[in-house]
Each structure stands twice: as C-alpha cells, then as structure tokens.
C-alpha cells in the first residue's frame, strides 16, 4: 500500500515539475505568461490524453500491419512508434511556443 501511495505522490511531483519547467522555459524565451491552471491543463491534456491515444493508435497500426500484411516486426512496430514519437515531440514543442 505504501508503494502505491508513494507512486502517486511521485506522479504528482513530476507533473508539478513539468508545469513549473514549462512556465520557466516560456518565461526565458520571452513568451507571454499564462495562468498556472491553463498551463497545468495543457500539460495534463498532453500527458494523459494525447500521448496514450497516440500509443494506442500506433499499436493498432502495428497489429494490422504485422498480422494482416505480414510485414517484418521491426518495420511494423518501429514505423508507427517512430511516427507517434515524432508527433508527440511536435505537440510538446508546440506547447512551449504558445
């Protein structure tokens, strides 16, 4: 039970650190300041909605390409994961530019 609570506390601290760093990087680049709640919402949407949905979509493409089209494992897994990773990196960079 203690490990479960410690894990959730760690997740909360990492999330707070992400929001803090987002605000500091934006300020260092001269971007306009947003409310903390708006930054926290943007980070939460990226972390808990966009990234898991991209991962599920990439795994679905992997399953179809591997089992239906008999593509090699490295191509059917690596291709969708690479594209999904690049998309998430693009969305993460976009978050710093707003």
Coordinates of N, CA, C and O in Angstrom, one line a residue, residues 1-85:
X1 N 0.8 -1.2 0.0 CA 0.0 0.0 0.0 C 0.9 1.3 0.0 O 0.5 2.2 -0.6
X2 N 2.0 1.2 0.8 CA 2.9 2.3 0.8 C 3.5 2.6 -0.5 O 3.6 3.8 -0.9
X3 N 3.8 1.6 -1.3 CA 4.4 1.8 -2.6 C 3.4 2.4 -3.6 O 3.8 3.3 -4.4
X4 N 2.1 2.1 -3.5 CA 1.1 2.7 -4.3 C 1.0 4.1 -4.0 O 0.9 5.0 -4.9
X5 N 0.9 4.5 -2.7 CA 0.8 5.9 -2.3 C 2.1 6.7 -2.8 O 2.0 7.8 -3.2
X6 N 3.2 6.1 -2.6 CA 4.5 6.8 -3.0 C 4.5 7.0 -4.5 O 5.0 8.0 -5.0
X7 N 4.0 6.0 -5.2 CA 4.0 6.2 -6.7 C 3.1 7.3 -7.1 O 3.4 8.1 -8.0
X8 N 1.9 7.5 -6.5 CA 1.0 8.6 -6.8 C 1.6 9.9 -6.4 O 1.4 10.9 -7.1
X9 N 2.2 9.9 -5.3 CA 2.9 11.2 -4.9 C 4.0 11.5 -5.8 O 4.1 12.7 -6.2
X10 N 4.7 10.6 -6.3 CA 5.8 10.8 -7.3 C 5.2 11.3 -8.6 O 5.8 12.2 -9.2
X11 N 4.1 10.8 -9.0 CA 3.5 11.2 -10.3 C 3.0 12.7 -10.1 O 3.2 13.5 -11.0
X12 N 2.5 13.0 -9.0 CA 2.1 14.4 -8.7 C 3.2 15.4 -8.7 O 3.2 16.4 -9.3
X13 N 4.3 14.9 -8.1 CA 5.5 15.8 -8.1 C 6.1 16.0 -9.5 O 6.6 17.1 -9.8
X14 N 6.2 14.9 -10.3 CA 6.7 15.0 -11.6 C 5.8 16.0 -12.5 O 6.3 16.8 -13.3
X15 N 4.5 15.8 -12.3 CA 3.6 16.7 -13.0 C 3.8 18.2 -12.6 O 3.8 19.1 -13.5
X16 N 3.9 18.4 -11.3 CA 4.2 19.8 -10.9 C 5.5 20.3 -11.4 O 5.6 21.5 -11.8
X17 N 6.5 19.5 -11.5 CA 7.8 19.9 -12.0 C 7.7 20.2 -13.5 O 8.3 21.1 -14.0
X18 N 6.9 19.4 -14.2 CA 6.7 19.7 -15.7 C 6.0 21.0 -15.9 O 6.4 21.8 -16.8
X19 N 5.0 21.3 -15.1 CA 4.3 22.6 -15.2 C 5.3 23.8 -14.9 O 5.3 24.8 -15.6
X20 N 6.0 23.6 -13.8 CA 7.0 24.6 -13.4 C 8.0 24.9 -14.5 O 8.3 26.0 -14.8
X21 N 8.6 23.8 -15.0 CA 9.6 23.9 -16.1 C 9.0 24.5 -17.3 O 9.7 25.3 -18.0
X22 N 7.8 24.2 -17.7 CA 7.1 24.8 -18.8 C 7.0 26.3 -18.6 O 7.3 27.1 -19.6
X23 N 6.6 26.7 -17.5 CA 6.5 28.2 -17.2 C 7.8 28.9 -17.2 O 8.0 30.0 -17.8
X24 N 8.9 28.2 -16.7 CA 10.2 28.8 -16.7 C 10.8 28.9 -18.1 O 11.4 29.9 -18.4
X25 N 10.6 27.9 -18.9 CA 11.1 27.9 -20.3 C 10.4 29.0 -21.1 O 11.0 29.7 -21.9
X26 N 9.1 29.1 -20.9 CA 8.4 30.1 -21.6 C 8.8 31.5 -21.2 O 9.0 32.4 -22.1
X27 N 9.0 31.7 -19.9 CA 9.5 33.0 -19.5 C 10.9 33.3 -20.0 O 11.2 34.5 -20.3
X28 N 11.7 32.3 -20.0 CA 13.1 32.6 -20.5 C 13.1 32.9 -22.0 O 14.0 33.6 -22.5
X29 N 12.2 32.4 -22.8 CA 12.1 32.7 -24.2 C 11.3 33.9 -24.5 O 11.1 34.3 -25.7
X30 N 10.8 34.6 -23.5 CA 10.1 35.8 -23.7 C 8.6 35.6 -24.1 O 8.0 36.6 -24.7
X31 N 8.1 34.5 -23.9 CA 6.7 34.2 -24.3 C 5.7 34.8 -23.3 O 6.1 35.0 -22.1
X32 N 4.5 35.2 -23.7 CA 3.6 35.7 -22.7 C 3.2 34.7 -21.6 O 3.1 33.5 -21.9
X33 N 3.0 35.2 -20.4 CA 2.7 34.3 -19.3 C 1.2 33.9 -19.3 O 0.4 34.7 -19.7
X34 N 1.0 32.7 -19.0 CA -0.4 32.2 -18.9 C -0.7 31.9 -17.4 O 0.2 31.8 -16.6
X35 N -1.9 31.6 -17.1 CA -2.3 31.2 -15.8 C -1.8 29.9 -15.5 O -1.6 29.0 -16.4
X36 N -1.5 29.6 -14.2 CA -1.0 28.3 -13.8 C -2.0 27.2 -14.2 O -1.6 26.1 -14.6
X37 N -3.3 27.5 -14.0 CA -4.3 26.5 -14.3 C -4.3 26.1 -15.8 O -4.5 25.0 -16.1
X38 N -4.1 27.1 -16.6 CA -4.1 26.9 -18.0 C -2.9 26.1 -18.4 O -3.0 25.1 -19.3
X39 N -1.7 26.4 -17.9 CA -0.5 25.6 -18.1 C -0.7 24.1 -17.6 O -0.3 23.2 -18.3
X40 N -1.3 24.0 -16.5 CA -1.5 22.6 -15.9 C -2.5 21.8 -16.8 O -2.3 20.6 -17.0
X41 N -3.5 22.5 -17.3 CA -4.5 21.8 -18.1 C -3.8 21.4 -19.5 O -4.0 20.3 -19.9
X42 N -3.0 22.3 -20.0 CA -2.3 22.0 -21.3 C -1.4 20.8 -21.1 O -1.3 19.9 -21.9
X43 N -0.6 20.8 -20.0 CA 0.3 19.7 -19.7 C -0.5 18.4 -19.4 O -0.1 17.3 -19.9
X44 N -1.6 18.5 -18.7 CA -2.4 17.3 -18.5 C -3.0 16.7 -19.7 O -3.0 15.4 -19.9
X45 N -3.5 17.5 -20.6 CA -4.0 17.0 -21.9 C -3.0 16.3 -22.7 O -3.2 15.2 -23.2
X46 N -1.8 16.9 -22.7 CA -0.7 16.3 -23.5 C -0.3 15.0 -22.8 O -0.1 13.9 -23.5
X47 N -0.1 15.0 -21.5 CA 0.5 13.8 -20.9 C -0.5 12.7 -20.7 O -0.2 11.5 -20.9
X48 N -1.8 13.0 -20.4 CA -2.7 11.9 -20.1 C -3.8 11.7 -21.2 O -4.6 10.7 -21.0
X49 N -3.8 12.4 -22.2 CA -4.7 12.2 -23.3 C -4.0 12.0 -24.7 O -4.3 11.0 -25.3
X50 N -3.2 12.9 -25.1 CA -2.6 12.8 -26.4 C -1.6 11.7 -26.5 O -1.7 10.8 -27.4
X51 N -0.7 11.6 -25.5 CA 0.3 10.5 -25.6 C -0.3 9.1 -25.5 O 0.1 8.2 -26.3
X52 N -1.2 8.8 -24.6 CA -1.8 7.5 -24.6 C -2.6 7.2 -25.9 O -2.6 6.0 -26.4
X53 N -3.3 8.1 -26.4 CA -4.1 7.9 -27.6 C -3.2 7.6 -28.8 O -3.4 6.8 -29.7
X54 N -2.0 8.4 -28.9 CA -1.1 8.1 -30.0 C -0.5 6.7 -29.8 O -0.3 6.0 -30.8
X55 N -0.2 6.3 -28.6 CA 0.4 5.0 -28.3 C -0.6 3.9 -28.7 O -0.2 2.9 -29.4
X56 N -1.9 4.1 -28.4 CA -2.9 3.1 -28.8 C -3.0 3.0 -30.3 O -3.1 1.9 -30.9
X57 N -3.0 4.2 -30.9 CA -3.2 4.2 -32.4 C -1.9 3.5 -33.0 O -2.1 2.8 -34.0
X58 N -0.7 3.8 -32.5 CA 0.5 3.1 -33.1 C 0.4 1.6 -32.9 O 0.8 0.9 -33.8
X59 N 0.0 1.2 -31.7 CA -0.1 -0.3 -31.5 C -1.2 -0.9 -32.4 O -1.0 -2.0 -32.9
X60 N -2.3 -0.2 -32.7 CA -3.3 -0.7 -33.6 C -2.7 -0.8 -35.0 O -2.9 -1.8 -35.7
X61 N -2.0 0.2 -35.5 CA -1.3 0.1 -36.8 C -0.3 -1.0 -36.8 O -0.2 -1.7 -37.8
X62 N 0.4 -1.2 -35.7 CA 1.4 -2.3 -35.6 C 0.6 -3.6 -35.8 O 1.1 -4.5 -36.6
X63 N -0.5 -3.8 -35.1 CA -1.2 -5.1 -35.1 C -1.7 -5.4 -36.5 O -1.6 -6.5 -37.0
X64 N -2.3 -4.4 -37.2 CA -2.8 -4.6 -38.5 C -1.7 -4.9 -39.5 O -1.8 -5.8 -40.3
X65 N -0.6 -4.1 -39.5 CA 0.5 -4.3 -40.4 C 1.2 -5.6 -40.2 O 1.7 -6.2 -41.1
X66 N 1.4 -6.0 -38.9 CA 2.1 -7.3 -38.7 C 1.3 -8.5 -38.9 O 1.7 -9.5 -39.6
X67 N 0.0 -8.5 -38.5 CA -0.8 -9.7 -38.6 C -1.5 -9.8 -39.9 O -1.8 -10.9 -40.4
X68 N -1.9 -8.7 -40.5 CA -2.6 -8.7 -41.7 C -1.8 -8.7 -43.0 O -2.0 -9.4 -43.9
X69 N -0.8 -7.9 -43.0 CA 0.1 -7.7 -44.1 C 1.4 -8.4 -44.1 O 2.2 -8.3 -45.0
X70 N 1.7 -9.1 -43.0 CA 2.9 -9.9 -42.8 C 4.2 -9.1 -43.0 O 5.2 -9.5 -43.6
X71 N 4.2 -7.8 -42.6 CA 5.4 -7.0 -42.6 C 6.3 -7.5 -41.5 O 5.9 -8.1 -40.5
X72 N 7.6 -7.3 -41.7 CA 8.6 -7.7 -40.6 C 8.3 -6.9 -39.3 O 7.7 -5.8 -39.3
X73 N 8.7 -7.5 -38.2 CA 8.4 -7.0 -36.9 C 9.0 -5.6 -36.7 O 8.4 -4.7 -36.2
X74 N 10.3 -5.4 -37.2 CA 10.9 -4.2 -37.0 C 10.2 -3.0 -37.7 O 10.2 -1.9 -37.3
X75 N 9.7 -3.3 -38.9 CA 9.0 -2.3 -39.7 C 7.6 -2.0 -39.2 O 7.2 -0.9 -39.1
X76 N 6.9 -3.1 -38.9 CA 5.5 -2.9 -38.4 C 5.4 -2.3 -37.0 O 4.5 -1.6 -36.7
X77 N 6.5 -2.5 -36.2 CA 6.5 -1.9 -34.8 C 7.2 -0.6 -34.8 O 6.8 0.4 -34.3
X78 N 8.4 -0.5 -35.5 CA 9.2 0.7 -35.5 C 8.6 1.8 -36.2 O 8.7 3.0 -35.8
X79 N 8.0 1.6 -37.3 CA 7.4 2.7 -38.1 C 6.3 3.5 -37.4 O 6.4 4.7 -37.2
X80 N 5.3 2.8 -36.9 CA 4.2 3.5 -36.2 C 4.7 4.2 -34.9 O 4.3 5.3 -34.5
X81 N 5.7 3.5 -34.2 CA 6.2 4.1 -33.0 C 7.1 5.3 -33.2 O 7.0 6.3 -32.5
X82 N 7.8 5.3 -34.3 CA 8.6 6.5 -34.7 C 7.7 7.6 -35.1 O 7.9 8.8 -34.7
X83 N 6.7 7.4 -35.9 CA 5.8 8.4 -36.3 C 5.0 9.0 -35.1 O 4.9 10.2 -34.9
X84 N 4.6 8.1 -34.2 CA 3.9 8.5 -33.0 C 4.8 9.3 -32.1 O 4.4 10.4 -31.5
X85 N 6.1 8.9 -31.9 CA 7.0 9.7 -31.1 C 7.3 11.1 -31.7 O 7.4 12.0 -31.0

